[in-house]
PDB file of C-alpha atoms in Angstrom:
ATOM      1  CA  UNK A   1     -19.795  42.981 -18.425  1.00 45.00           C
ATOM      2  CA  UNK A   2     -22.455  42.991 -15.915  1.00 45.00           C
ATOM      3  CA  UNK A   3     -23.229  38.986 -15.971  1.00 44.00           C
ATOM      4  CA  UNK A   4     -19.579  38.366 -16.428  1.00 47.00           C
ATOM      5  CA  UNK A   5     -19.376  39.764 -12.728  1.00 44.00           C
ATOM      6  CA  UNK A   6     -22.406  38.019 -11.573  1.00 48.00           C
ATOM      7  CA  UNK A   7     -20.678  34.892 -12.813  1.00 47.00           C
ATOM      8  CA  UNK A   8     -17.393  35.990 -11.500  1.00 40.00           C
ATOM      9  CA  UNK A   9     -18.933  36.380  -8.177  1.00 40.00           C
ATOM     10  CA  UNK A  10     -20.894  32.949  -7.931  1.00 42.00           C
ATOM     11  CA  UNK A  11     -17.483  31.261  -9.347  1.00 42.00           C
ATOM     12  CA  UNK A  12     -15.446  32.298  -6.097  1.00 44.00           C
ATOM     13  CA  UNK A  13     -18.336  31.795  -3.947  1.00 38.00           C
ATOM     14  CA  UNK A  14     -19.115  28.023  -5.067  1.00 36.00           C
ATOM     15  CA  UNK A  15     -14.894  27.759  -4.815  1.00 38.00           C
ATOM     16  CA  UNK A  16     -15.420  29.404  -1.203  1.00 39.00           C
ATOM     17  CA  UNK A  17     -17.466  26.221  -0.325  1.00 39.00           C
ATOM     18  CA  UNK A  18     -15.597  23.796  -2.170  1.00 39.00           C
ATOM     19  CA  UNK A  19     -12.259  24.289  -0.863  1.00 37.00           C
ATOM     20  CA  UNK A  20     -13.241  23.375   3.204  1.00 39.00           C
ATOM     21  CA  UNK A  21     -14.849  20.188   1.483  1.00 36.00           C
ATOM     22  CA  UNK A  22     -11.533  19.709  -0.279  1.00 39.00           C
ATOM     23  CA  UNK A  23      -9.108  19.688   2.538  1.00 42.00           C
ATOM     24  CA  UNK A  24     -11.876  17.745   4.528  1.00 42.00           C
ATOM     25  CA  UNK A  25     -11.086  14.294   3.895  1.00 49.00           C
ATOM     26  CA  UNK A  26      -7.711  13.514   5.666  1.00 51.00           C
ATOM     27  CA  UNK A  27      -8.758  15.535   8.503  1.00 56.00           C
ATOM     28  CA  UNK A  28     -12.125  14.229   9.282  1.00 71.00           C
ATOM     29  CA  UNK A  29     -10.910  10.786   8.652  1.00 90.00           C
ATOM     30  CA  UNK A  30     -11.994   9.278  12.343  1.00 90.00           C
ATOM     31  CA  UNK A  31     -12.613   5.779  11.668  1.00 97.00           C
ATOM     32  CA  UNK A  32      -9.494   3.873  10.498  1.00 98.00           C
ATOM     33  CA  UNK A  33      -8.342   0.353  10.642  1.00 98.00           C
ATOM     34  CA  UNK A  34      -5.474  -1.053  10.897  1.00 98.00           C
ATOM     35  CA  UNK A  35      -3.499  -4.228   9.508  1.00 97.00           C
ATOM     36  CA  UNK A  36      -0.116  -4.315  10.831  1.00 96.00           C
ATOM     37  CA  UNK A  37       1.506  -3.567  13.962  1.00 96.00           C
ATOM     38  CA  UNK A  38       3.922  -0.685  12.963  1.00 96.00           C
ATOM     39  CA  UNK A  39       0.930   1.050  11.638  1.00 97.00           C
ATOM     40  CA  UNK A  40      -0.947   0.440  15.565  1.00 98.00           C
ATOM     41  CA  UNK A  41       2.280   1.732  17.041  1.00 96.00           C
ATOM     42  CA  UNK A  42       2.634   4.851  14.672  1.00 97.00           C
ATOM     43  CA  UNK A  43      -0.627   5.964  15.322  1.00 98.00           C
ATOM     44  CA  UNK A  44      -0.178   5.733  18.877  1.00 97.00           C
ATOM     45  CA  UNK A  45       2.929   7.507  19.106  1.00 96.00           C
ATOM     46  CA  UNK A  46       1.140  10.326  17.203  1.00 97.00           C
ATOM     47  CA  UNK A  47      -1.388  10.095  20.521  1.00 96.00           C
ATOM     48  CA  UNK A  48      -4.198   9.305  17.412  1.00 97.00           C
ATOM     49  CA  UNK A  49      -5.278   6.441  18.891  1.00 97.00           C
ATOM     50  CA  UNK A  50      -8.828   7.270  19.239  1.00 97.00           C
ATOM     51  CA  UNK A  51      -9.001   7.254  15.583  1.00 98.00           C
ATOM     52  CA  UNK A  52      -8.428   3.481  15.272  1.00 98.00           C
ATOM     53  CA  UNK A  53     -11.753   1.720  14.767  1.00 98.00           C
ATOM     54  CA  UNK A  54     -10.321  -1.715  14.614  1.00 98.00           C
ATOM     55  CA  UNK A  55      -6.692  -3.797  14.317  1.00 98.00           C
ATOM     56  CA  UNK A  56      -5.241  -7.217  13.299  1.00 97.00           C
ATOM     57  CA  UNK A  57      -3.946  -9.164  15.776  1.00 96.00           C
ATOM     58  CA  UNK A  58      -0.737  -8.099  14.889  1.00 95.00           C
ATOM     59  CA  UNK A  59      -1.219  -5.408  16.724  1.00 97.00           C
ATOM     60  CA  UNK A  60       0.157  -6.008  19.912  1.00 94.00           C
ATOM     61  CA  UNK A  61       1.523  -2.980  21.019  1.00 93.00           C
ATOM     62  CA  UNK A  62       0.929  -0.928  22.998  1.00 93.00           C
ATOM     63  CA  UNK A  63      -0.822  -3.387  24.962  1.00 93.00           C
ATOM     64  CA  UNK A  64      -4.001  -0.744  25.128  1.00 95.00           C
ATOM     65  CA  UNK A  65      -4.194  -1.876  20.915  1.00 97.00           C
ATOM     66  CA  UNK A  66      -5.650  -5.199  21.573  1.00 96.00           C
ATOM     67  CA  UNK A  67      -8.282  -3.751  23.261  1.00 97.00           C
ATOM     68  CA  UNK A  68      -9.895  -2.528  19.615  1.00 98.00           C
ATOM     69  CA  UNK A  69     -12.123  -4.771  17.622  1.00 98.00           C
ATOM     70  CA  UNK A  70     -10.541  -7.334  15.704  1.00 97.00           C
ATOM     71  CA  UNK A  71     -10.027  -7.821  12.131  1.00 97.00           C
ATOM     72  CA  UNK A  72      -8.297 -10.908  12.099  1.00 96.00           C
ATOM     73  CA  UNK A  73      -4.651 -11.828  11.247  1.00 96.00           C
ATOM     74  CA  UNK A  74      -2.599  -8.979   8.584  1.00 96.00           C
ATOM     75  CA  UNK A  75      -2.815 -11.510   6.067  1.00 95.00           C
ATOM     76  CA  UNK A  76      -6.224 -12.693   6.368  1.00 96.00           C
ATOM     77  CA  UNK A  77      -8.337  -9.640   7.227  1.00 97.00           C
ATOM     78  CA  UNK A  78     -11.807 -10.410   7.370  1.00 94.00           C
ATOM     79  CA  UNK A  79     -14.008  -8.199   5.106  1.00 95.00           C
ATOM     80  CA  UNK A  80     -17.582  -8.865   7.013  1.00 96.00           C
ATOM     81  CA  UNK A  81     -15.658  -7.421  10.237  1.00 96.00           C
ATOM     82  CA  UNK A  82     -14.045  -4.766   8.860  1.00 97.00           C
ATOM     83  CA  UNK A  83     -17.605  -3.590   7.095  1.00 97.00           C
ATOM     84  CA  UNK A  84     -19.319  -3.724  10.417  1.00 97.00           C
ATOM     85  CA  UNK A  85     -16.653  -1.183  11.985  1.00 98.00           C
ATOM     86  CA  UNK A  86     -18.002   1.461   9.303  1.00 97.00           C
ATOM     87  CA  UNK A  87     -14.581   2.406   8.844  1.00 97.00           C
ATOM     88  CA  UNK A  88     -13.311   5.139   6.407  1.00 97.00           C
ATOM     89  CA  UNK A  89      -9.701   4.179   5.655  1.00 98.00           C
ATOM     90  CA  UNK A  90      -7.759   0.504   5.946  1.00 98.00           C
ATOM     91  CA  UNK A  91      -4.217   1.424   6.401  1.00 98.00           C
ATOM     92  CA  UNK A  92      -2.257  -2.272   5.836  1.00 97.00           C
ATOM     93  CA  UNK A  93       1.237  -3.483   6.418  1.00 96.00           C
ATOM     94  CA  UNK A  94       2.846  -5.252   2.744  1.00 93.00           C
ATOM     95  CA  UNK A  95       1.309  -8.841   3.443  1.00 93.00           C
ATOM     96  CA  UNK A  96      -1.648  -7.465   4.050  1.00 95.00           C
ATOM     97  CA  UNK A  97      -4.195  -9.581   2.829  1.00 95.00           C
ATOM     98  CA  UNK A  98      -5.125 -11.940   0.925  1.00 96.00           C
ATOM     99  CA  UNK A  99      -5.706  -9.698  -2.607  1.00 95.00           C
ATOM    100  CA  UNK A 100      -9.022 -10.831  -3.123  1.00 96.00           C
ATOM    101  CA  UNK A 101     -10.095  -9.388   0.282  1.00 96.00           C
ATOM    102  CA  UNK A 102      -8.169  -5.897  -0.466  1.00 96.00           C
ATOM    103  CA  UNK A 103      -9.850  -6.133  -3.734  1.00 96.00           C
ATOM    104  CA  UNK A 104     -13.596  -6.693  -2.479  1.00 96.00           C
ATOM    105  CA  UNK A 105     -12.736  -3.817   0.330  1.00 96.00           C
ATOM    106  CA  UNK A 106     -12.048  -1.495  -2.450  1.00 95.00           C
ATOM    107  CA  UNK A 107     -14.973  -2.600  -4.292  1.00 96.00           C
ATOM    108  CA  UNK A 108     -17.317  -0.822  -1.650  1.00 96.00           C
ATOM    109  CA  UNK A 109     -15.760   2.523  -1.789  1.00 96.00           C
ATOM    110  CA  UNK A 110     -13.354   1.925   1.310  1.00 97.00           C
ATOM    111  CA  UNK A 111     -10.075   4.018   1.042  1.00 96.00           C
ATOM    112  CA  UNK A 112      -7.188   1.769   1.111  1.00 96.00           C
ATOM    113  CA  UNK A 113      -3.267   2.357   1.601  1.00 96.00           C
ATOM    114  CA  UNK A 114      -1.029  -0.412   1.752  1.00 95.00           C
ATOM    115  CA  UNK A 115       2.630   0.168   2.306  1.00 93.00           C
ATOM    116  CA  UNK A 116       4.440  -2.523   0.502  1.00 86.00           C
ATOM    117  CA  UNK A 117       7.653   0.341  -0.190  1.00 77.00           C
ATOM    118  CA  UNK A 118       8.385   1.144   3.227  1.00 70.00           C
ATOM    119  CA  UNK A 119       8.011  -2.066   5.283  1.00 81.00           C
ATOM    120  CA  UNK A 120      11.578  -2.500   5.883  1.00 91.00           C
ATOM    121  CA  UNK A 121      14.296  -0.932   8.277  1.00 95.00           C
ATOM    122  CA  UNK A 122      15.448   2.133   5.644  1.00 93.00           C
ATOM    123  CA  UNK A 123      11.537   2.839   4.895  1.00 94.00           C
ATOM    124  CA  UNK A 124      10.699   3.571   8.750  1.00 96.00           C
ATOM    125  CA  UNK A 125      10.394   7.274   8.606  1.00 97.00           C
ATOM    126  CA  UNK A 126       8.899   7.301   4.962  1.00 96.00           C
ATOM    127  CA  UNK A 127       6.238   5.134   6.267  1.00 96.00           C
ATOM    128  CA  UNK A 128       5.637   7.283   9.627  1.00 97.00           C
ATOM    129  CA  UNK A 129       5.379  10.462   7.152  1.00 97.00           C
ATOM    130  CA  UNK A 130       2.482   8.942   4.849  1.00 96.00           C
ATOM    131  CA  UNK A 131       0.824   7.893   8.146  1.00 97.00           C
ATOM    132  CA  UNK A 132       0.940  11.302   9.351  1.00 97.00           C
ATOM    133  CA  UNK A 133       0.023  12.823   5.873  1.00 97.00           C
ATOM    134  CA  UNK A 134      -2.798  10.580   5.498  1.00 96.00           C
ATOM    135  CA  UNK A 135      -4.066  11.499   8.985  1.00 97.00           C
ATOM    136  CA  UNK A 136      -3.417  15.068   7.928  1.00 96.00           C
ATOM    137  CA  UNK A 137      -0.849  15.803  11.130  1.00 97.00           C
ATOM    138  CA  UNK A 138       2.408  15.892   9.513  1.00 97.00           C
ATOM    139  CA  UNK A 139       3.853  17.976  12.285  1.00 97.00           C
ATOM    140  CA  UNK A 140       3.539  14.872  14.422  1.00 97.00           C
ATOM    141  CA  UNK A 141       5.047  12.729  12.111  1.00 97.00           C
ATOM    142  CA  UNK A 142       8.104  15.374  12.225  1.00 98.00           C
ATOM    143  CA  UNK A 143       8.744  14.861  15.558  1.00 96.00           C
ATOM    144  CA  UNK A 144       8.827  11.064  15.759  1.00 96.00           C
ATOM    145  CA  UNK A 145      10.889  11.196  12.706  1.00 97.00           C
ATOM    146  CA  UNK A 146      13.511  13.659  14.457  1.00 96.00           C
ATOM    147  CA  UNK A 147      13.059  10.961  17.689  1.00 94.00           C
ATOM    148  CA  UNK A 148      14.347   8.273  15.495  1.00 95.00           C
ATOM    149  CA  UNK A 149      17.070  10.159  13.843  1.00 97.00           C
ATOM    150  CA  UNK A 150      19.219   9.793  17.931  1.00 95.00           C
ATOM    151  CA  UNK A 151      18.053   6.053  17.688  1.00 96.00           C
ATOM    152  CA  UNK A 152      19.722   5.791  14.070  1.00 97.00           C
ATOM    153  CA  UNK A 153      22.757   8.038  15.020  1.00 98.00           C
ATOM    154  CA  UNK A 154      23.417   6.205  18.172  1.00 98.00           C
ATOM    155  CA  UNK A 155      23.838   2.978  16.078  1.00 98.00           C
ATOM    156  CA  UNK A 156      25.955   5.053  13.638  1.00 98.00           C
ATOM    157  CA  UNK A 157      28.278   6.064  16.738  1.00 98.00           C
ATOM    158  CA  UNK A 158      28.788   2.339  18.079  1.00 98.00           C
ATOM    159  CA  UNK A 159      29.422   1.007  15.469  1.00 98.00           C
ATOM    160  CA  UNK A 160      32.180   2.642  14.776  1.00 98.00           C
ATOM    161  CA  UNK A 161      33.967   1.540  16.987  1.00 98.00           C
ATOM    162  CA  UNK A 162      33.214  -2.264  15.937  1.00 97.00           C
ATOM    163  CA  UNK A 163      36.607  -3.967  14.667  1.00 94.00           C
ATOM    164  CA  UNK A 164      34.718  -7.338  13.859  1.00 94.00           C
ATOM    165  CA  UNK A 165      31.568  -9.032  12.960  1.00 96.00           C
ATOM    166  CA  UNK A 166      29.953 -11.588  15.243  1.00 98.00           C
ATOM    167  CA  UNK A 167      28.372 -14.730  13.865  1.00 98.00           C
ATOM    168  CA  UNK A 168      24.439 -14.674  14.488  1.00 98.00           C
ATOM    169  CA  UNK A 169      21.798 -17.212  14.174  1.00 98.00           C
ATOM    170  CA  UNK A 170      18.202 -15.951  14.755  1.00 97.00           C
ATOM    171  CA  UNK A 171      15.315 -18.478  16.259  1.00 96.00           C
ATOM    172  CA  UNK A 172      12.121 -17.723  15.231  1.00 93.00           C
ATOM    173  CA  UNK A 173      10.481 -20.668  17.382  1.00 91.00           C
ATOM    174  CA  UNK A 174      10.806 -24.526  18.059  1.00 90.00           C
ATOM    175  CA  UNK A 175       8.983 -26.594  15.622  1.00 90.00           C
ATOM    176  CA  UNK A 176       8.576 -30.258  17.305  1.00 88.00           C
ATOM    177  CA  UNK A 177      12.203 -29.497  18.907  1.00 87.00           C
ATOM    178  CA  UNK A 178      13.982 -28.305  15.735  1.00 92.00           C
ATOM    179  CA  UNK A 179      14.712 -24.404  15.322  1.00 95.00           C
ATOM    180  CA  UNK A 180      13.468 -22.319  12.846  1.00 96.00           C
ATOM    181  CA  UNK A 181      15.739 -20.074  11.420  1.00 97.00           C
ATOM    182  CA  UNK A 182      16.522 -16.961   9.373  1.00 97.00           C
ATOM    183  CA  UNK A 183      18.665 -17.190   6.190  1.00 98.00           C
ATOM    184  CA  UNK A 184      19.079 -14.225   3.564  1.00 97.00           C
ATOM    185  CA  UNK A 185      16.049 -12.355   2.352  1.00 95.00           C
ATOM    186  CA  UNK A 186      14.239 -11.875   5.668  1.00 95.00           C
ATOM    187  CA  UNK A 187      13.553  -8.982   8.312  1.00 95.00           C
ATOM    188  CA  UNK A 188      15.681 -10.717  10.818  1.00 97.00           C
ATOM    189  CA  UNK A 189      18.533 -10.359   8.238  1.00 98.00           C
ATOM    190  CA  UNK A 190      18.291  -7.181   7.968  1.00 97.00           C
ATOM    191  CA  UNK A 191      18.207  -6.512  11.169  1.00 98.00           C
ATOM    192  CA  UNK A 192      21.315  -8.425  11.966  1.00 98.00           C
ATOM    193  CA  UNK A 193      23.567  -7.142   8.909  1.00 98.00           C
ATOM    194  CA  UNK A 194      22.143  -2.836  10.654  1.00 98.00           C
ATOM    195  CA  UNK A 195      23.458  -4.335  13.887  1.00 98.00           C
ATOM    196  CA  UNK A 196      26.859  -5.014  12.484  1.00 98.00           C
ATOM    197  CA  UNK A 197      26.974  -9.126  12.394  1.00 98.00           C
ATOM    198  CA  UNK A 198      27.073 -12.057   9.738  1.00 98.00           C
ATOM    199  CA  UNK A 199      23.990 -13.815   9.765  1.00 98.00           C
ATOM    200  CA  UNK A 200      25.195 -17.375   9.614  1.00 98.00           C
ATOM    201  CA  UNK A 201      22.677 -19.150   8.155  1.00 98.00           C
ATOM    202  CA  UNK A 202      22.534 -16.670   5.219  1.00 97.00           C
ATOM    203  CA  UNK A 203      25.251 -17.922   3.039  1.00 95.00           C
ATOM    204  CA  UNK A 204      23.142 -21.650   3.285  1.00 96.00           C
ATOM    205  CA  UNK A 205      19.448 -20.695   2.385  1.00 97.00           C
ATOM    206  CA  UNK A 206      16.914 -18.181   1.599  1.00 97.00           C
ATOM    207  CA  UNK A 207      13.682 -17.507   4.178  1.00 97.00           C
ATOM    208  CA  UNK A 208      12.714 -19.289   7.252  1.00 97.00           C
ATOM    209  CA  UNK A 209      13.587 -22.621   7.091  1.00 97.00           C
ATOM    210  CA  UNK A 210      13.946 -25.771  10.080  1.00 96.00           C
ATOM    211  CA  UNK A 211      17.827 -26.800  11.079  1.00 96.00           C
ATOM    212  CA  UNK A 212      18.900 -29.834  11.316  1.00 96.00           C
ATOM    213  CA  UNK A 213      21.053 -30.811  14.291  1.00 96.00           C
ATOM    214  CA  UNK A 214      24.017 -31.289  12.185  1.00 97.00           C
ATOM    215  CA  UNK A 215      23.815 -28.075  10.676  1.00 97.00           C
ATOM    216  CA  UNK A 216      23.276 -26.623  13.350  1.00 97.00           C
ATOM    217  CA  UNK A 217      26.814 -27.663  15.000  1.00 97.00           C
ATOM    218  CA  UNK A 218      28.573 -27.162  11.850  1.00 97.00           C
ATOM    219  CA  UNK A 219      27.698 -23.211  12.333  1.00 97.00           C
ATOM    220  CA  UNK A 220      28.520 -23.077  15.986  1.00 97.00           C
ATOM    221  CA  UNK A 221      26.806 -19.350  16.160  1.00 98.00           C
ATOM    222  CA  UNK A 222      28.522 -16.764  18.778  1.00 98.00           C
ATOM    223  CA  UNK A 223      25.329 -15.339  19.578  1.00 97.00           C
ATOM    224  CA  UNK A 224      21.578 -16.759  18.919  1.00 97.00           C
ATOM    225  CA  UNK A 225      18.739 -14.127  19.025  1.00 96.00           C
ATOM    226  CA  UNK A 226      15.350 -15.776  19.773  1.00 93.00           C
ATOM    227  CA  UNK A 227      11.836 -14.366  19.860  1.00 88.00           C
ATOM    228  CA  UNK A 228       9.865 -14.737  23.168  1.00 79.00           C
ATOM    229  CA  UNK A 229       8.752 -12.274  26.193  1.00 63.00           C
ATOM    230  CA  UNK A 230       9.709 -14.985  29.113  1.00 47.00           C
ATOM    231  CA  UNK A 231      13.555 -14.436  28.198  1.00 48.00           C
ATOM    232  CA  UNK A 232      15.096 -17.299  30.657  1.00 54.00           C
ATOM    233  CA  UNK A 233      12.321 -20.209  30.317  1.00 66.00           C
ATOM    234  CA  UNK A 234      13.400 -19.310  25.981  1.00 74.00           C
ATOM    235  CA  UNK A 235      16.800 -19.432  26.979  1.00 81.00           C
ATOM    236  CA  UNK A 236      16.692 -23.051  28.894  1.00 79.00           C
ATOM    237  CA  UNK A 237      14.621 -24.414  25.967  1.00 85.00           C
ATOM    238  CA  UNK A 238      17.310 -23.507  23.526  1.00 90.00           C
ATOM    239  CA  UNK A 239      20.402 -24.579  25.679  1.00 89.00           C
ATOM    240  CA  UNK A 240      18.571 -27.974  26.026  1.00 90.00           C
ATOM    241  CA  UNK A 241      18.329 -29.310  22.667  1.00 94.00           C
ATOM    242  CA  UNK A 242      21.262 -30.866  20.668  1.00 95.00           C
ATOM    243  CA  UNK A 243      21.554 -28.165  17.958  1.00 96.00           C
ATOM    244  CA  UNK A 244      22.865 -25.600  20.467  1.00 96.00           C
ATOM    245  CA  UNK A 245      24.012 -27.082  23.457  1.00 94.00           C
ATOM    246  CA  UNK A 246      27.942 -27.081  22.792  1.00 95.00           C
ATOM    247  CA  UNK A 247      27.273 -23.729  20.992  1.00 96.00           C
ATOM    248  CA  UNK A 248      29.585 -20.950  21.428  1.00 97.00           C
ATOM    249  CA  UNK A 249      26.556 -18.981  22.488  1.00 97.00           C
ATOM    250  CA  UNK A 250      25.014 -21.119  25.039  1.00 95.00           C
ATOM    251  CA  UNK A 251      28.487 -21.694  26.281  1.00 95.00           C
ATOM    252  CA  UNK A 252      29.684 -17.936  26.853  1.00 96.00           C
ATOM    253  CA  UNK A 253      25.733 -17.110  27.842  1.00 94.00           C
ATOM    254  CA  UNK A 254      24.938 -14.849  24.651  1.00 95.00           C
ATOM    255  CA  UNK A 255      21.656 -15.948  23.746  1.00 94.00           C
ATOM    256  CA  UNK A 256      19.680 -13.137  23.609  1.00 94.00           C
ATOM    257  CA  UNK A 257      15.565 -12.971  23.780  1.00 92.00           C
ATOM    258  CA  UNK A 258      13.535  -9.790  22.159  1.00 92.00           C
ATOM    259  CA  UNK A 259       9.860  -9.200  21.854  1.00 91.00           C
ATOM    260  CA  UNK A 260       8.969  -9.604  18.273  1.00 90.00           C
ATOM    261  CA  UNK A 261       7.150  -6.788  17.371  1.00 91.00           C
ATOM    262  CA  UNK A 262       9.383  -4.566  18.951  1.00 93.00           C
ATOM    263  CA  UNK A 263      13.074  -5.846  17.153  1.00 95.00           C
ATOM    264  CA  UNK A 264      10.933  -6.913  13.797  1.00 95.00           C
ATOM    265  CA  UNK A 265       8.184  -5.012  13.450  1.00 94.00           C
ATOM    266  CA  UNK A 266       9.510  -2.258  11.376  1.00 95.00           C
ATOM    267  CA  UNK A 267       8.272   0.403  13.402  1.00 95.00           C
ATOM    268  CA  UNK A 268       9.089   3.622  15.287  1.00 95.00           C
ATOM    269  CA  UNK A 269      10.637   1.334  18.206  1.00 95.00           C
ATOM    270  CA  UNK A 270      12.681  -0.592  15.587  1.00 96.00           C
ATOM    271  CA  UNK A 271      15.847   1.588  14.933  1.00 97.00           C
ATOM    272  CA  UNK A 272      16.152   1.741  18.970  1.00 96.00           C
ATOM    273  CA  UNK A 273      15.898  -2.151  19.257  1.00 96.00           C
ATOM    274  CA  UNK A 274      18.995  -2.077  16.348  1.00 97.00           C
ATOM    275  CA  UNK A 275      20.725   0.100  18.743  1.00 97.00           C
ATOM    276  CA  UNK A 276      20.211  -2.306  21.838  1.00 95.00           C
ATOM    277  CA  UNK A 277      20.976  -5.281  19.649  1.00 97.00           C
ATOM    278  CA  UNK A 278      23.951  -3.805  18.279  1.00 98.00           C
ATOM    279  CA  UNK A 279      25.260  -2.997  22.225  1.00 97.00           C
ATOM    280  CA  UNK A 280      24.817  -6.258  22.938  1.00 96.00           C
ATOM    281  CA  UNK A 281      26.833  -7.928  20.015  1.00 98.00           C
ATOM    282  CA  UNK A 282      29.884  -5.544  20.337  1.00 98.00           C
ATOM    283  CA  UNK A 283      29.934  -5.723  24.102  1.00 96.00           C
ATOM    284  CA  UNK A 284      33.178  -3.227  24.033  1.00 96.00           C
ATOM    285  CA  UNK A 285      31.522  -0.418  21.686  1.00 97.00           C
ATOM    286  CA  UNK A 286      29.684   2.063  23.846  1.00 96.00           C
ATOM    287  CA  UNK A 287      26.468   3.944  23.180  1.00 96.00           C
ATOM    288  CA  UNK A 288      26.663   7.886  23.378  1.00 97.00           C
ATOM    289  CA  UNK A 289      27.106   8.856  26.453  1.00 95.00           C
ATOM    290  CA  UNK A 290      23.606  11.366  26.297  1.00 94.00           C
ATOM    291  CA  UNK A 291      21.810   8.066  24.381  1.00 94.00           C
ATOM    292  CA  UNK A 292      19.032   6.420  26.348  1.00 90.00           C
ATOM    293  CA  UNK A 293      16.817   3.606  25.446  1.00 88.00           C
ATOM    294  CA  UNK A 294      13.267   5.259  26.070  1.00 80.00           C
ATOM    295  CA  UNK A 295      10.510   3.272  24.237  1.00 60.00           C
ATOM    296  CA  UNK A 296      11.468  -0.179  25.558  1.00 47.00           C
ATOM    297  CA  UNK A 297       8.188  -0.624  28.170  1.00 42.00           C
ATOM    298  CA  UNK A 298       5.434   2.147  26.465  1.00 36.00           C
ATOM    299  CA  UNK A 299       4.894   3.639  23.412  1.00 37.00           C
ATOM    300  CA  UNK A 300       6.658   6.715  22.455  1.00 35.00           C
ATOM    301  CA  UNK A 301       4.394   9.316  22.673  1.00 38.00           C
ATOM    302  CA  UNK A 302       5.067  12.342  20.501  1.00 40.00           C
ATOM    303  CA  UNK A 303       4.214  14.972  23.137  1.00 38.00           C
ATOM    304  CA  UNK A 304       6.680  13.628  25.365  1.00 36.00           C
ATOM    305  CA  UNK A 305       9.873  14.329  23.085  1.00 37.00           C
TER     306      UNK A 305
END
């Protein structure tokens, strides 16, 4: 009975000095790096930013990100940089990549989370929750999840009031003078269909893909959305060429210029850019009265909610 005390004894003891070694590893996790901007911008919101070892050049915002070392772009990450940053997790948007580079990361050891479920619109707040579990401050990642919830219930409330659907086309750039476009299957989709309007060039193609002039006439849009952060020099370039120029849109002035990363990049800023889309398609639906866009110039800091 004796030694079955003894060994009683030295059980709890060793499971005295596992436990603080068990619930280390999120916790003391202080050298992360990042390959996608949502991931840059969720961190920072959580005011973790001193965690972040290095970033992809995706990561754009806020502008203090691209101060970090660089790993190169999400989908070519470049293992001898990441290596030299000693890092102790990769956190990485879906096209993170390529595989054989994930695969060769993993080989040494490194920790590794990709989030190829929640890198749309609907995974938002599942994706700021595993950030904040991995980083072991889930209380954080409440708060910016009950941020979002006005963003998402502000869209709710104007739209509504929407009694019809606005034809879109989205620009990514100009490719030798001929848009590129969005069709079904794509971010900027999705983003138009949560706003409440028809992408047009959905019912005609899958992915990006170039317009022709003729095709582009034929769908005679009623609003354009274009990427860009110089909103009037975009806007002349688009109301020049011959796709657009007798557009309904360029017409009635309803081309409308967002910074990528904050309308597309699937972020905590994202459902707010919805809800400013979405007021600017249905002109006559109104916002809650209480709503305010607050994350358009600087991150949204957690502490500040």
């Amino acid at each position: 009975m004796k030694v079955s005390i003894q060994r009683f004894l030295k059980l709890n003891i060793w499971l005295l000095l596992l436990v603080p070694l068990l619930g280390k590893a999120a916790q003391d996790i202080e050298r992360i790096v990042v390959s996608g901007g949502s991931i840059t911008e969720i961190i920072y919101a959580f005011n973790e930013q001193q965690r972040i070892v290095g970033v992809d050049s995706t990561s754009v915002f806020p502008s203090d990100a691209t101060n970090k070392p660089q790993v190169g772009y999400v989908r070519r990450i470049n293992v001898e940089g990441i290596l030299s940053l000693n890092p102790e997790l990769l956190l990485g948007e879906a096209d993170t990549g390529p595989e054989k580079v994930l695969k060769q990361l993993q080989n040494t050891g490194l920790k590794t989370h990709i989030f190829s479920e929640n890198d749309n619109l609907a995974g938002v707040e599942n994706k700021i929750k595993k950030v904040a579990q991995l980083l072991n401050v889930e209380e954080k990642g409440k708060q910016l999840v009950n941020h979002i919830a006005k963003d998402r219930n502000a869209l709710t409330h104007l739209l509504s009031q929407v009694t019809s659907t606005p034809n879109v086309l989205f620009v990514l750039n100009l490719r030798s003078g001929q848009p590129i476009v969005s069709g079904a299957g794509t971010s900027a989709h999705e983003i138009i269909t949560a706003a409440g309007a028809t992408n047009i060039a959905a019912t005609h193609f899958n992915g990006w893909k170039p317009l022709s002039t003729e095709a582009a006439m034929a769908m005679n849009p009623d609003f354009i959305i274009a990427m860009g952060r110089h909103g009037q020099d975009k806007v002349a370039d688009l109301a020049s060429i011959p796709h657009f120029k007798f557009s309904n849109a360029v017409k009635k002035n309803q081309v409308l210029i967002f910074d990528g990363s904050y309308l597309l990049g699937m972020g905590p800023r994202t459902p707010q850019a919805v809800a400013e889309l979405a007021s600017k398609l249905h002109p006559n639906a109104k916002l809650p009265n209480d709503y305010q866009f607050s994350a358009l110039q600087s991150a949204t800091k957690v502490e500040s909610l």
